[in-house]
PDB file of C-alpha atoms in Angstrom:
ATOM      1  CA  GLY A 166      51.385  20.540 -44.035  1.00 83.00           C
ATOM      2  CA  GLN A 167      48.675  19.945 -41.481  1.00 89.00           C
ATOM      3  CA  THR A 168      49.446  19.454 -37.813  1.00 93.00           C
ATOM      4  CA  VAL A 169      48.773  16.056 -36.254  1.00 94.00           C
ATOM      5  CA  GLU A 170      45.768  17.575 -34.482  1.00 94.00           C
ATOM      6  CA  GLU A 171      44.331  18.914 -37.759  1.00 95.00           C
ATOM      7  CA  GLN A 172      44.875  15.556 -39.456  1.00 95.00           C
ATOM      8  CA  ALA A 173      43.314  13.771 -36.487  1.00 95.00           C
ATOM      9  CA  THR A 174      40.202  15.960 -36.623  1.00 95.00           C
ATOM     10  CA  ALA A 175      39.885  15.468 -40.397  1.00 95.00           C
ATOM     11  CA  GLY A 176      40.424  11.743 -39.897  1.00 95.00           C
ATOM     12  CA  ILE A 177      37.665  11.482 -37.298  1.00 96.00           C
ATOM     13  CA  ILE A 178      35.280  13.265 -39.682  1.00 95.00           C
ATOM     14  CA  ALA A 179      36.321  10.967 -42.552  1.00 95.00           C
ATOM     15  CA  ALA A 180      35.874   7.863 -40.388  1.00 96.00           C
ATOM     16  CA  GLU A 181      32.437   9.032 -39.276  1.00 95.00           C
ATOM     17  CA  ALA A 182      31.362   9.682 -42.887  1.00 95.00           C
ATOM     18  CA  THR A 183      32.514   6.164 -43.778  1.00 95.00           C
ATOM     19  CA  PHE A 184      30.717   4.724 -40.724  1.00 95.00           C
ATOM     20  CA  GLU A 185      27.464   6.395 -41.820  1.00 94.00           C
ATOM     21  CA  GLY A 186      27.876   5.369 -45.459  1.00 93.00           C
ATOM     22  CA  GLN A 187      27.226   2.137 -47.309  1.00 92.00           C
ATOM     23  CA  VAL A 188      29.089  -0.941 -46.092  1.00 93.00           C
ATOM     24  CA  THR A 189      31.624  -2.053 -48.709  1.00 94.00           C
ATOM     25  CA  GLU A 190      31.142  -5.602 -49.988  1.00 96.00           C
ATOM     26  CA  THR A 191      33.627  -8.158 -48.711  1.00 97.00           C
ATOM     27  CA  ASN A 192      36.263  -9.378 -51.181  1.00 97.00           C
ATOM     28  CA  THR A 193      38.540 -11.471 -48.947  1.00 97.00           C
ATOM     29  CA  LYS A 194      38.099 -14.477 -46.654  1.00 96.00           C
ATOM     30  CA  VAL A 195      40.658 -15.361 -43.996  1.00 95.00           C
ATOM     31  CA  GLY A 196      40.312 -17.553 -40.906  1.00 91.00           C
ATOM     32  CA  GLN A 197      36.801 -17.114 -39.500  1.00 90.00           C
ATOM     33  CA  ILE A 198      36.056 -13.785 -41.173  1.00 95.00           C
ATOM     34  CA  GLU A 199      35.210 -12.157 -44.481  1.00 97.00           C
ATOM     35  CA  LEU A 200      36.145  -8.546 -45.048  1.00 97.00           C
ATOM     36  CA  TYR A 201      36.864  -5.854 -47.600  1.00 98.00           C
ATOM     37  CA  MET A 202      40.523  -5.234 -48.451  1.00 97.00           C
ATOM     38  CA  PRO A 203      41.201  -2.002 -50.365  1.00 96.00           C
ATOM     39  CA  LYS A 204      43.577  -2.135 -53.356  1.00 95.00           C
ATOM     40  CA  ASP A 205      47.130  -3.141 -52.382  1.00 95.00           C
ATOM     41  CA  PHE A 206      46.038  -4.264 -48.889  1.00 97.00           C
ATOM     42  CA  THR A 207      46.631  -7.846 -47.767  1.00 97.00           C
ATOM     43  CA  VAL A 208      45.555  -9.730 -44.646  1.00 97.00           C
ATOM     44  CA  GLU A 209      46.973 -12.744 -42.836  1.00 97.00           C
ATOM     45  CA  LYS A 210      45.673 -14.824 -39.967  1.00 95.00           C
ATOM     46  CA  GLY A 211      47.380 -14.067 -36.671  1.00 92.00           C
ATOM     47  CA  ILE A 212      48.079 -16.163 -33.608  1.00 91.00           C
ATOM     48  CA  ASP A 213      44.438 -17.206 -33.159  1.00 91.00           C
ATOM     49  CA  GLU A 214      40.897 -16.746 -34.526  1.00 87.00           C
ATOM     50  CA  ALA A 215      40.636 -13.276 -32.996  1.00 94.00           C
ATOM     51  CA  ASN A 216      43.834 -11.781 -34.420  1.00 96.00           C
ATOM     52  CA  TYR A 217      44.750 -10.854 -37.977  1.00 97.00           C
ATOM     53  CA  THR A 218      47.486  -8.723 -39.522  1.00 97.00           C
ATOM     54  CA  VAL A 219      46.759  -6.314 -42.362  1.00 98.00           C
ATOM     55  CA  PHE A 220      49.560  -4.963 -44.562  1.00 97.00           C
ATOM     56  CA  HIS A 221      49.612  -1.908 -46.830  1.00 96.00           C
ATOM     57  CA  GLU A 222      52.864  -0.486 -48.183  1.00 92.00           C
ATOM     58  CA  GLU A 223      54.997   0.277 -45.106  1.00 91.00           C
ATOM     59  CA  ASP A 224      52.094   0.104 -42.668  1.00 94.00           C
ATOM     60  CA  THR A 225      51.132  -2.917 -40.576  1.00 97.00           C
ATOM     61  CA  TYR A 226      47.713  -3.023 -38.945  1.00 98.00           C
ATOM     62  CA  ILE A 227      46.453  -5.312 -36.202  1.00 98.00           C
ATOM     63  CA  LEU A 228      42.868  -6.509 -36.693  1.00 98.00           C
ATOM     64  CA  PHE A 229      41.194  -7.903 -33.575  1.00 97.00           C
ATOM     65  CA  VAL A 230      37.830  -9.634 -33.870  1.00 96.00           C
ATOM     66  CA  ASN A 231      36.028 -10.546 -30.639  1.00 94.00           C
ATOM     67  CA  MET A 232      33.326 -12.941 -31.834  1.00 90.00           C
ATOM     68  CA  HIS A 233      31.485 -12.667 -28.506  1.00 91.00           C
ATOM     69  CA  GLU A 234      30.855  -8.912 -28.591  1.00 93.00           C
ATOM     70  CA  THR A 235      27.767  -7.494 -30.300  1.00 94.00           C
ATOM     71  CA  THR A 236      27.857  -4.560 -32.738  1.00 94.00           C
ATOM     72  CA  ASP A 237      26.627  -2.208 -30.003  1.00 96.00           C
ATOM     73  CA  SER A 238      29.398  -3.230 -27.568  1.00 96.00           C
ATOM     74  CA  LYS A 239      31.339  -0.393 -25.946  1.00 96.00           C
ATOM     75  CA  LEU A 240      33.847  -2.712 -24.216  1.00 95.00           C
ATOM     76  CA  LEU A 241      36.873  -1.918 -26.419  1.00 95.00           C
ATOM     77  CA  TYR A 242      36.165   1.820 -26.143  1.00 96.00           C
ATOM     78  CA  GLU A 243      35.852   1.663 -22.356  1.00 96.00           C
ATOM     79  CA  ILE A 244      39.104  -0.287 -22.038  1.00 94.00           C
ATOM     80  CA  LEU A 245      40.962   2.357 -24.076  1.00 94.00           C
ATOM     81  CA  GLN A 246      39.361   5.200 -22.102  1.00 93.00           C
ATOM     82  CA  GLU A 247      40.653   3.674 -18.868  1.00 94.00           C
ATOM     83  CA  ASP A 248      44.206   3.228 -20.216  1.00 93.00           C
ATOM     84  CA  ALA A 249      46.152   6.003 -18.504  1.00 91.00           C
ATOM     85  CA  THR A 250      49.207   5.321 -20.682  1.00 93.00           C
ATOM     86  CA  LYS A 251      47.386   6.574 -23.787  1.00 93.00           C
ATOM     87  CA  GLU A 252      47.770  10.248 -24.645  1.00 95.00           C
ATOM     88  CA  ILE A 253      44.642  10.858 -26.726  1.00 95.00           C
ATOM     89  CA  ILE A 254      45.057  13.466 -29.482  1.00 96.00           C
ATOM     90  CA  ASP A 255      41.461  13.196 -30.702  1.00 96.00           C
ATOM     91  CA  GLU A 256      38.605  10.714 -30.602  1.00 96.00           C
ATOM     92  CA  ASP A 257      34.910  10.423 -31.276  1.00 96.00           C
ATOM     93  CA  THR A 258      32.157   7.842 -31.008  1.00 97.00           C
ATOM     94  CA  PHE A 259      29.490   7.057 -33.590  1.00 96.00           C
ATOM     95  CA  GLU A 260      26.162   5.314 -33.107  1.00 96.00           C
ATOM     96  CA  THR A 261      23.494   4.321 -35.576  1.00 93.00           C
ATOM     97  CA  ASP A 262      20.862   1.572 -35.648  1.00 91.00           C
ATOM     98  CA  GLY A 263      22.298  -0.315 -32.681  1.00 93.00           C
ATOM     99  CA  ILE A 264      25.858  -0.149 -33.993  1.00 95.00           C
ATOM    100  CA  PHE A 265      28.538   1.533 -31.865  1.00 97.00           C
ATOM    101  CA  GLY A 266      31.809   2.645 -33.381  1.00 97.00           C
ATOM    102  CA  PHE A 267      34.669   4.944 -32.541  1.00 97.00           C
ATOM    103  CA  SER A 268      37.934   6.244 -33.859  1.00 97.00           C
ATOM    104  CA  MET A 269      40.814   7.426 -31.735  1.00 97.00           C
ATOM    105  CA  ILE A 270      44.234   8.882 -32.381  1.00 97.00           C
ATOM    106  CA  THR A 271      46.823   8.663 -29.614  1.00 96.00           C
ATOM    107  CA  LYS A 272      50.412   9.873 -29.482  1.00 96.00           C
ATOM    108  CA  ALA A 273      52.883   7.022 -30.062  1.00 96.00           C
ATOM    109  CA  SER A 274      56.067   9.118 -30.340  1.00 95.00           C
ATOM    110  CA  GLU A 275      57.134  12.560 -31.540  1.00 94.00           C
ATOM    111  CA  ASP A 276      56.717  11.500 -35.174  1.00 94.00           C
ATOM    112  CA  THR A 277      54.080   8.771 -34.985  1.00 96.00           C
ATOM    113  CA  SER A 278      50.506   8.270 -33.872  1.00 97.00           C
ATOM    114  CA  GLU A 279      48.449   5.225 -33.013  1.00 97.00           C
ATOM    115  CA  LEU A 280      45.266   5.056 -35.077  1.00 98.00           C
ATOM    116  CA  ILE A 281      42.403   2.965 -33.699  1.00 98.00           C
ATOM    117  CA  VAL A 282      39.074   2.318 -35.391  1.00 98.00           C
ATOM    118  CA  SER A 283      36.442   0.005 -33.968  1.00 98.00           C
ATOM    119  CA  ILE A 284      32.855  -1.177 -34.373  1.00 97.00           C
ATOM    120  CA  GLY A 285      31.469  -3.438 -31.669  1.00 96.00           C
ATOM    121  CA  GLY A 286      33.993  -6.222 -31.075  1.00 95.00           C
ATOM    122  CA  VAL A 287      36.095  -5.455 -34.164  1.00 97.00           C
ATOM    123  CA  LYS A 288      39.153  -3.206 -33.781  1.00 98.00           C
ATOM    124  CA  LEU A 289      41.816  -2.180 -36.277  1.00 98.00           C
ATOM    125  CA  SER A 290      44.896  -0.307 -35.112  1.00 98.00           C
ATOM    126  CA  THR A 291      48.261   0.802 -36.433  1.00 98.00           C
ATOM    127  CA  ILE A 292      51.218   2.977 -35.550  1.00 97.00           C
ATOM    128  CA  SER A 293      51.599   5.485 -38.369  1.00 95.00           C
ATOM    129  CA  GLU A 294      53.875   8.324 -39.357  1.00 95.00           C
ATOM    130  CA  ASN A 295      52.001  11.592 -38.929  1.00 94.00           C
ATOM    131  CA  LYS A 296      50.891  11.942 -42.529  1.00 92.00           C
ATOM    132  CA  ASN A 297      47.722  11.022 -44.442  1.00 93.00           C
ATOM    133  CA  LEU A 298      46.009  10.198 -41.143  1.00 94.00           C
ATOM    134  CA  ASP A 299      42.628  11.256 -42.520  1.00 93.00           C
ATOM    135  CA  SER A 300      42.654   8.864 -45.488  1.00 94.00           C
ATOM    136  CA  LYS A 301      44.087   6.077 -43.329  1.00 96.00           C
ATOM    137  CA  LEU A 302      41.291   6.433 -40.757  1.00 96.00           C
ATOM    138  CA  ALA A 303      38.644   6.362 -43.494  1.00 95.00           C
ATOM    139  CA  GLU A 304      40.175   3.212 -45.032  1.00 96.00           C
ATOM    140  CA  MET A 305      40.414   1.615 -41.599  1.00 97.00           C
ATOM    141  CA  MET A 306      36.722   2.281 -40.926  1.00 97.00           C
ATOM    142  CA  GLN A 307      35.855   0.856 -44.347  1.00 97.00           C
ATOM    143  CA  ILE A 308      37.690  -2.366 -43.443  1.00 98.00           C
ATOM    144  CA  VAL A 309      36.303  -2.633 -39.889  1.00 97.00           C
ATOM    145  CA  GLN A 310      32.759  -1.966 -41.070  1.00 96.00           C
ATOM    146  CA  SER A 311      32.992  -4.768 -43.651  1.00 97.00           C
ATOM    147  CA  VAL A 312      34.109  -7.528 -41.260  1.00 97.00           C
ATOM    148  CA  ARG A 313      31.687 -10.460 -41.160  1.00 95.00           C
ATOM    149  CA  ILE A 314      32.149 -13.546 -39.014  1.00 92.00           C
ATOM    150  CA  VAL A 315      31.792 -16.699 -41.074  1.00 89.00           C
ATOM    151  CA  GLU A 316      30.067 -19.673 -39.476  1.00 70.00           C
ATOM    152  CA  GLN A 317      32.703 -21.968 -38.053  1.00 63.00           C
ATOM    153  CA  GLN A 318      33.128 -25.317 -39.740  1.00 56.00           C
ATOM    154  CA  LYS A 319      32.113 -28.215 -37.533  1.00 50.00           C
TER     155      LYS A 319
END
């Protein structure tokens, strides 16, 4: 098996490839957003318009959508960089055509990692067992990249 560090590096590469690829068409609408949900993924509205919960098998993901941040916003990245409690295993930033994204893996416990993927004001995170981190990060980027804010009903 791969070490967490090896998985993290592979995951960053996979997330970047997804970031640079075609945006997947949305197939789900919830709250104020439309997004792509891979097979066997479900999403529910959270406590407010900015928070959603994504479920896949035993994993639970938190989707945060800040409607006021632009796609080139680095705010979420800067906040995480300043968080001294986070032990970063690996991370990288991606930029293309005025869109800023990043993925980050931090140590959650001996057996788990926190996976964070973000573009602009959209962030998806989960605490995961240290396996299949690369495919999880790619799927997470695919979801984050697909998020579209739907015009609010008056």
